[in-house]
Amino acid sequence: MDNSKRIYNRDKRRIEKLLNENGFENIELHNGYYQFNGFADRNGKTVYFSSYDYRNSDIKLLIRTAENHKDYTGGTNHYADITDNEKIISVTDSLTV
């Protein structure tokens, strides 16, 4: 397994754990070849998230509101560095108040 795939798997597990620890439910993760995306619910609201391609060096996580777990177009895009847990939770908190 190449290094980018190992980092991808590590970050995917970390994001899922982070969302669980912060009260999100119905967490769905979908695998791409070098990216992942998914949905999570909290306080009756849904967020969509998607990672950038892991072959790039600057890996961001896109986060936005969604109507449901099939809404890939959603609301305004917000971004956080994939390793910045505080920023990820800050953004998801602001979207699920």
Short mmCIF file of N, CA, C and O in Angstrom, two decimals:
data_model
loop_
_atom_site.label_atom_id
_atom_site.label_comp_id
_atom_site.label_asym_id
_atom_site.label_seq_id
_atom_site.Cartn_x
_atom_site.Cartn_y
_atom_site.Cartn_z
N MET A 1 0.86 -1.18 0.00
CA MET A 1 0.00 0.00 0.00
C MET A 1 0.90 1.24 0.00
O MET A 1 1.83 1.32 0.78
N ASP A 2 0.61 2.17 -0.89
CA ASP A 2 1.45 3.36 -0.93
C ASP A 2 1.13 4.30 0.23
O ASP A 2 0.13 4.17 0.92
N ASN A 3 2.02 5.26 0.47
CA ASN A 3 1.91 6.16 1.61
C ASN A 3 0.62 6.96 1.61
O ASN A 3 0.00 7.15 2.65
N SER A 4 0.18 7.47 0.44
CA SER A 4 -1.04 8.28 0.41
C SER A 4 -2.26 7.46 0.81
O SER A 4 -3.17 7.96 1.46
N LYS A 5 -2.29 6.18 0.49
CA LYS A 5 -3.41 5.31 0.87
C LYS A 5 -3.41 5.07 2.38
O LYS A 5 -4.46 5.02 3.01
N ARG A 6 -2.23 4.93 2.98
CA ARG A 6 -2.14 4.77 4.44
C ARG A 6 -2.64 6.02 5.15
O ARG A 6 -3.37 5.95 6.13
N ILE A 7 -2.23 7.19 4.67
CA ILE A 7 -2.68 8.45 5.27
C ILE A 7 -4.19 8.59 5.11
O ILE A 7 -4.89 8.99 6.03
N TYR A 8 -4.69 8.26 3.94
CA TYR A 8 -6.13 8.29 3.66
C TYR A 8 -6.89 7.45 4.69
O TYR A 8 -7.85 7.91 5.31
N ASN A 9 -6.48 6.21 4.90
CA ASN A 9 -7.16 5.33 5.85
C ASN A 9 -7.09 5.86 7.27
O ASN A 9 -8.07 5.82 8.01
N ARG A 10 -5.94 6.39 7.66
CA ARG A 10 -5.77 6.95 8.99
C ARG A 10 -6.70 8.15 9.20
O ARG A 10 -7.41 8.24 10.20
N ASP A 11 -6.74 9.07 8.24
CA ASP A 11 -7.58 10.26 8.37
C ASP A 11 -9.06 9.91 8.34
O ASP A 11 -9.85 10.51 9.06
N LYS A 12 -9.44 8.97 7.53
CA LYS A 12 -10.84 8.56 7.47
C LYS A 12 -11.31 8.03 8.82
O LYS A 12 -12.36 8.42 9.32
N ARG A 13 -10.51 7.18 9.44
CA ARG A 13 -10.85 6.66 10.78
C ARG A 13 -10.89 7.79 11.80
O ARG A 13 -11.76 7.82 12.68
N ARG A 14 -9.93 8.72 11.71
CA ARG A 14 -9.86 9.83 12.67
C ARG A 14 -11.08 10.74 12.55
O ARG A 14 -11.66 11.15 13.55
N ILE A 15 -11.51 11.05 11.32
CA ILE A 15 -12.68 11.91 11.12
C ILE A 15 -13.93 11.23 11.66
O ILE A 15 -14.75 11.85 12.34
N GLU A 16 -14.08 9.94 11.40
CA GLU A 16 -15.24 9.21 11.93
C GLU A 16 -15.26 9.24 13.45
O GLU A 16 -16.29 9.50 14.07
N LYS A 17 -14.11 9.00 14.07
CA LYS A 17 -14.01 9.04 15.54
C LYS A 17 -14.32 10.44 16.06
O LYS A 17 -15.04 10.62 17.04
N LEU A 18 -13.76 11.47 15.43
CA LEU A 18 -13.98 12.85 15.84
C LEU A 18 -15.47 13.20 15.80
O LEU A 18 -16.00 13.81 16.73
N LEU A 19 -16.15 12.81 14.74
CA LEU A 19 -17.58 13.09 14.63
C LEU A 19 -18.36 12.34 15.70
O LEU A 19 -19.26 12.90 16.35
N ASN A 20 -18.03 11.08 15.93
CA ASN A 20 -18.68 10.31 16.98
C ASN A 20 -18.51 10.96 18.35
O ASN A 20 -19.47 11.07 19.11
N GLU A 21 -17.30 11.37 18.66
CA GLU A 21 -17.00 11.98 19.95
C GLU A 21 -17.70 13.32 20.15
O GLU A 21 -17.82 13.80 21.27
N ASN A 22 -18.15 13.93 19.07
CA ASN A 22 -18.80 15.24 19.16
C ASN A 22 -20.29 15.18 18.88
O ASN A 22 -20.90 16.16 18.46
N GLY A 23 -20.88 14.03 19.13
CA GLY A 23 -22.33 13.90 19.14
C GLY A 23 -23.00 13.68 17.79
O GLY A 23 -24.22 13.78 17.69
N PHE A 24 -22.25 13.38 16.75
CA PHE A 24 -22.86 13.12 15.45
C PHE A 24 -23.37 11.68 15.41
O PHE A 24 -22.81 10.79 16.03
N GLU A 25 -24.45 11.50 14.67
CA GLU A 25 -25.06 10.18 14.49
C GLU A 25 -25.21 9.90 13.01
O GLU A 25 -25.01 10.79 12.18
N ASN A 26 -25.59 8.67 12.69
CA ASN A 26 -25.84 8.27 11.30
C ASN A 26 -24.67 8.66 10.40
O ASN A 26 -24.85 9.18 9.31
N ILE A 27 -23.47 8.39 10.87
CA ILE A 27 -22.27 8.75 10.10
C ILE A 27 -22.09 7.75 8.97
O ILE A 27 -22.04 6.55 9.20
N GLU A 28 -22.04 8.27 7.76
CA GLU A 28 -21.81 7.45 6.56
C GLU A 28 -20.51 7.90 5.92
O GLU A 28 -20.30 9.09 5.71
N LEU A 29 -19.65 6.97 5.61
CA LEU A 29 -18.42 7.27 4.90
C LEU A 29 -18.41 6.48 3.60
O LEU A 29 -18.71 5.29 3.59
N HIS A 30 -18.09 7.15 2.52
CA HIS A 30 -18.04 6.53 1.20
C HIS A 30 -16.61 6.63 0.68
O HIS A 30 -16.00 7.70 0.72
N ASN A 31 -16.08 5.52 0.20
CA ASN A 31 -14.71 5.48 -0.29
C ASN A 31 -14.62 5.87 -1.75
O ASN A 31 -15.37 5.35 -2.57
N GLY A 32 -13.71 6.77 -2.04
CA GLY A 32 -13.26 7.01 -3.39
C GLY A 32 -11.90 6.35 -3.51
O GLY A 32 -11.43 5.73 -2.55
N TYR A 33 -11.25 6.46 -4.63
CA TYR A 33 -9.95 5.82 -4.76
C TYR A 33 -8.90 6.54 -3.90
O TYR A 33 -8.17 5.91 -3.16
N TYR A 34 -8.85 7.86 -3.99
CA TYR A 34 -7.92 8.64 -3.18
C TYR A 34 -8.63 9.75 -2.42
O TYR A 34 -8.04 10.78 -2.10
N GLN A 35 -9.88 9.58 -2.12
CA GLN A 35 -10.63 10.54 -1.33
C GLN A 35 -11.80 9.82 -0.67
O GLN A 35 -12.12 8.70 -1.04
N PHE A 36 -12.40 10.45 0.33
CA PHE A 36 -13.61 9.91 0.92
C PHE A 36 -14.60 11.05 1.09
O PHE A 36 -14.25 12.23 1.09
N ASN A 37 -15.86 10.70 1.19
CA ASN A 37 -16.90 11.68 1.48
C ASN A 37 -17.96 11.00 2.31
O ASN A 37 -17.95 9.79 2.48
N GLY A 38 -18.86 11.80 2.84
CA GLY A 38 -19.91 11.21 3.63
C GLY A 38 -20.83 12.24 4.25
O GLY A 38 -20.75 13.44 3.95
N PHE A 39 -21.69 11.74 5.10
CA PHE A 39 -22.70 12.56 5.77
C PHE A 39 -22.73 12.20 7.25
O PHE A 39 -22.37 11.10 7.64
N ALA A 40 -23.21 13.15 8.05
CA ALA A 40 -23.40 12.90 9.47
C ALA A 40 -24.52 13.83 9.96
O ALA A 40 -24.72 14.91 9.40
N ASP A 41 -25.24 13.40 10.98
CA ASP A 41 -26.38 14.15 11.52
C ASP A 41 -26.12 14.56 12.96
O ASP A 41 -25.53 13.80 13.73
N ARG A 42 -26.60 15.76 13.30
CA ARG A 42 -26.59 16.21 14.69
C ARG A 42 -27.63 17.30 14.83
O ARG A 42 -27.77 18.16 13.95
N ASN A 43 -28.38 17.28 15.93
CA ASN A 43 -29.42 18.28 16.22
C ASN A 43 -30.42 18.41 15.08
O ASN A 43 -30.89 19.49 14.76
N GLY A 44 -30.74 17.30 14.43
CA GLY A 44 -31.71 17.31 13.35
C GLY A 44 -31.20 17.91 12.05
O GLY A 44 -31.98 18.16 11.13
N LYS A 45 -29.90 18.16 11.97
CA LYS A 45 -29.30 18.75 10.76
C LYS A 45 -28.26 17.79 10.20
O LYS A 45 -27.63 17.03 10.93
N THR A 46 -28.08 17.87 8.88
CA THR A 46 -27.14 17.00 8.19
C THR A 46 -25.99 17.81 7.62
O THR A 46 -26.20 18.88 7.08
N VAL A 47 -24.78 17.29 7.76
CA VAL A 47 -23.61 17.88 7.11
C VAL A 47 -23.03 16.87 6.13
O VAL A 47 -23.10 15.66 6.34
N TYR A 48 -22.48 17.41 5.05
CA TYR A 48 -21.76 16.64 4.05
C TYR A 48 -20.30 17.00 4.17
O TYR A 48 -19.96 18.16 4.42
N PHE A 49 -19.41 16.05 4.01
CA PHE A 49 -17.99 16.33 4.03
C PHE A 49 -17.30 15.52 2.94
O PHE A 49 -17.75 14.44 2.57
N SER A 50 -16.22 16.08 2.43
CA SER A 50 -15.46 15.43 1.37
C SER A 50 -14.00 15.82 1.48
O SER A 50 -13.68 16.99 1.62
N SER A 51 -13.13 14.83 1.40
CA SER A 51 -11.69 15.11 1.45
C SER A 51 -11.18 15.40 0.05
O SER A 51 -11.75 14.97 -0.94
N TYR A 52 -10.09 16.12 0.00
CA TYR A 52 -9.39 16.33 -1.26
C TYR A 52 -8.65 15.05 -1.63
O TYR A 52 -8.47 14.16 -0.81
N ASP A 53 -8.19 14.98 -2.84
CA ASP A 53 -7.41 13.85 -3.34
C ASP A 53 -6.12 13.71 -2.53
O ASP A 53 -5.37 14.67 -2.35
N TYR A 54 -5.87 12.53 -2.00
CA TYR A 54 -4.73 12.29 -1.12
C TYR A 54 -3.39 12.26 -1.82
O TYR A 54 -2.36 12.19 -1.18
N ARG A 55 -3.37 12.33 -3.13
CA ARG A 55 -2.09 12.40 -3.83
C ARG A 55 -1.55 13.82 -3.83
O ARG A 55 -0.40 14.05 -4.14
N ASN A 56 -2.39 14.80 -3.45
CA ASN A 56 -1.96 16.19 -3.33
C ASN A 56 -1.37 16.41 -1.94
O ASN A 56 -1.74 15.74 -0.99
N SER A 57 -0.52 17.38 -1.80
CA SER A 57 0.12 17.62 -0.51
C SER A 57 -0.74 18.45 0.45
O SER A 57 -0.62 18.32 1.65
N ASP A 58 -1.60 19.32 -0.07
CA ASP A 58 -2.43 20.19 0.75
C ASP A 58 -3.84 19.59 0.85
O ASP A 58 -4.69 19.85 0.02
N ILE A 59 -4.05 18.76 1.86
CA ILE A 59 -5.30 18.01 1.96
C ILE A 59 -6.29 18.77 2.83
O ILE A 59 -6.06 19.01 4.00
N LYS A 60 -7.40 19.14 2.23
CA LYS A 60 -8.46 19.87 2.92
C LYS A 60 -9.69 18.98 3.06
O LYS A 60 -9.86 18.00 2.35
N LEU A 61 -10.57 19.37 3.97
CA LEU A 61 -11.85 18.73 4.12
C LEU A 61 -12.91 19.78 3.81
O LEU A 61 -12.95 20.83 4.45
N LEU A 62 -13.74 19.51 2.83
CA LEU A 62 -14.87 20.38 2.50
C LEU A 62 -16.02 19.96 3.41
O LEU A 62 -16.28 18.77 3.58
N ILE A 63 -16.69 20.95 4.00
CA ILE A 63 -17.82 20.69 4.91
C ILE A 63 -18.94 21.65 4.54
O ILE A 63 -18.70 22.84 4.36
N ARG A 64 -20.17 21.14 4.44
CA ARG A 64 -21.32 22.01 4.16
C ARG A 64 -22.60 21.35 4.63
O ARG A 64 -22.62 20.15 4.92
N THR A 65 -23.66 22.12 4.71
CA THR A 65 -24.95 21.58 5.09
C THR A 65 -25.51 20.75 3.94
O THR A 65 -25.13 20.92 2.79
N ALA A 66 -26.42 19.86 4.29
CA ALA A 66 -27.11 19.05 3.29
C ALA A 66 -28.55 18.85 3.75
O ALA A 66 -28.83 18.85 4.96
N GLU A 67 -29.45 18.67 2.81
CA GLU A 67 -30.85 18.42 3.15
C GLU A 67 -31.04 17.00 3.70
O GLU A 67 -31.87 16.77 4.56
N ASN A 68 -30.25 16.05 3.18
CA ASN A 68 -30.34 14.65 3.58
C ASN A 68 -29.07 13.94 3.14
O ASN A 68 -28.15 14.57 2.62
N HIS A 69 -29.05 12.64 3.30
CA HIS A 69 -27.85 11.87 2.98
C HIS A 69 -27.69 11.57 1.49
O HIS A 69 -26.80 10.80 1.12
N LYS A 70 -28.47 12.18 0.67
CA LYS A 70 -28.32 12.04 -0.78
C LYS A 70 -28.06 13.40 -1.44
O LYS A 70 -27.97 13.49 -2.65
N ASP A 71 -27.96 14.45 -0.64
CA ASP A 71 -27.78 15.81 -1.15
C ASP A 71 -26.29 16.14 -1.27
O ASP A 71 -25.65 16.52 -0.30
N TYR A 72 -25.76 15.99 -2.48
CA TYR A 72 -24.34 16.26 -2.70
C TYR A 72 -24.09 17.71 -3.12
O TYR A 72 -22.96 18.11 -3.33
N THR A 73 -25.13 18.51 -3.26
CA THR A 73 -24.96 19.90 -3.69
C THR A 73 -24.99 20.85 -2.51
O THR A 73 -24.23 21.81 -2.48
N GLY A 74 -25.84 20.65 -1.56
CA GLY A 74 -25.87 21.34 -0.28
C GLY A 74 -25.71 22.84 -0.26
O GLY A 74 -25.94 23.53 -1.23
N GLY A 75 -25.27 23.33 0.90
CA GLY A 75 -25.13 24.76 1.15
C GLY A 75 -23.75 25.28 0.83
O GLY A 75 -23.00 24.72 0.03
N THR A 76 -23.39 26.38 1.49
CA THR A 76 -22.11 27.05 1.28
C THR A 76 -20.95 26.15 1.70
O THR A 76 -20.99 25.51 2.74
N ASN A 77 -19.89 26.15 0.89
CA ASN A 77 -18.70 25.36 1.20
C ASN A 77 -17.87 26.02 2.29
O ASN A 77 -17.66 27.23 2.28
N HIS A 78 -17.40 25.20 3.22
CA HIS A 78 -16.45 25.60 4.26
C HIS A 78 -15.30 24.62 4.18
O HIS A 78 -15.49 23.45 3.84
N TYR A 79 -14.10 25.07 4.53
CA TYR A 79 -12.92 24.21 4.41
C TYR A 79 -12.13 24.20 5.70
O TYR A 79 -12.07 25.19 6.42
N ALA A 80 -11.52 23.06 5.97
CA ALA A 80 -10.61 22.92 7.11
C ALA A 80 -9.47 22.00 6.68
O ALA A 80 -9.68 21.08 5.88
N ASP A 81 -8.30 22.25 7.21
CA ASP A 81 -7.19 21.34 7.00
C ASP A 81 -7.60 19.99 7.59
O ASP A 81 -8.17 19.93 8.67
N ILE A 82 -7.32 18.92 6.90
CA ILE A 82 -7.74 17.59 7.32
C ILE A 82 -7.21 17.20 8.69
O ILE A 82 -7.81 16.40 9.40
N THR A 83 -6.11 17.83 9.14
CA THR A 83 -5.52 17.50 10.44
C THR A 83 -5.93 18.46 11.55
O THR A 83 -5.53 18.28 12.70
N ASP A 84 -6.73 19.47 11.24
CA ASP A 84 -7.10 20.50 12.21
C ASP A 84 -8.44 20.15 12.87
O ASP A 84 -9.50 20.64 12.47
N ASN A 85 -8.39 19.32 13.90
CA ASN A 85 -9.61 18.88 14.58
C ASN A 85 -10.45 20.04 15.10
O ASN A 85 -11.67 20.03 15.00
N GLU A 86 -9.79 21.05 15.68
CA GLU A 86 -10.52 22.19 16.23
C GLU A 86 -11.31 22.93 15.15
O GLU A 86 -12.46 23.30 15.36
N LYS A 87 -10.71 23.15 14.01
CA LYS A 87 -11.38 23.84 12.91
C LYS A 87 -12.53 22.99 12.37
O LYS A 87 -13.61 23.51 12.09
N ILE A 88 -12.32 21.70 12.22
CA ILE A 88 -13.38 20.81 11.73
C ILE A 88 -14.58 20.87 12.67
O ILE A 88 -15.72 21.04 12.21
N ILE A 89 -14.35 20.79 13.97
CA ILE A 89 -15.46 20.83 14.92
C ILE A 89 -16.08 22.23 14.97
O ILE A 89 -17.30 22.38 15.06
N SER A 90 -15.27 23.27 14.86
CA SER A 90 -15.81 24.63 14.83
C SER A 90 -16.76 24.81 13.66
O SER A 90 -17.86 25.37 13.81
N VAL A 91 -16.37 24.35 12.50
CA VAL A 91 -17.23 24.48 11.30
C VAL A 91 -18.49 23.64 11.47
O VAL A 91 -19.60 24.12 11.22
N THR A 92 -18.33 22.37 11.88
CA THR A 92 -19.52 21.53 12.02
C THR A 92 -20.45 22.04 13.12
O THR A 92 -21.66 21.99 12.98
N ASP A 93 -19.88 22.60 14.19
CA ASP A 93 -20.71 23.21 15.23
C ASP A 93 -21.54 24.36 14.67
O ASP A 93 -22.74 24.46 14.95
N SER A 94 -20.92 25.22 13.87
CA SER A 94 -21.66 26.37 13.33
C SER A 94 -22.76 25.94 12.35
O SER A 94 -23.74 26.66 12.20
N LEU A 95 -22.62 24.78 11.74
CA LEU A 95 -23.61 24.32 10.77
C LEU A 95 -24.73 23.50 11.39
O LEU A 95 -25.75 23.24 10.75
N THR A 96 -24.56 23.07 12.64
CA THR A 96 -25.57 22.21 13.27
C THR A 96 -26.15 22.79 14.55
O THR A 96 -26.64 22.08 15.40
N VAL A 97 -26.11 24.09 14.67
CA VAL A 97 -26.66 24.77 15.86
C VAL A 97 -28.17 24.72 15.81
O VAL A 97 -28.79 24.85 14.81
#
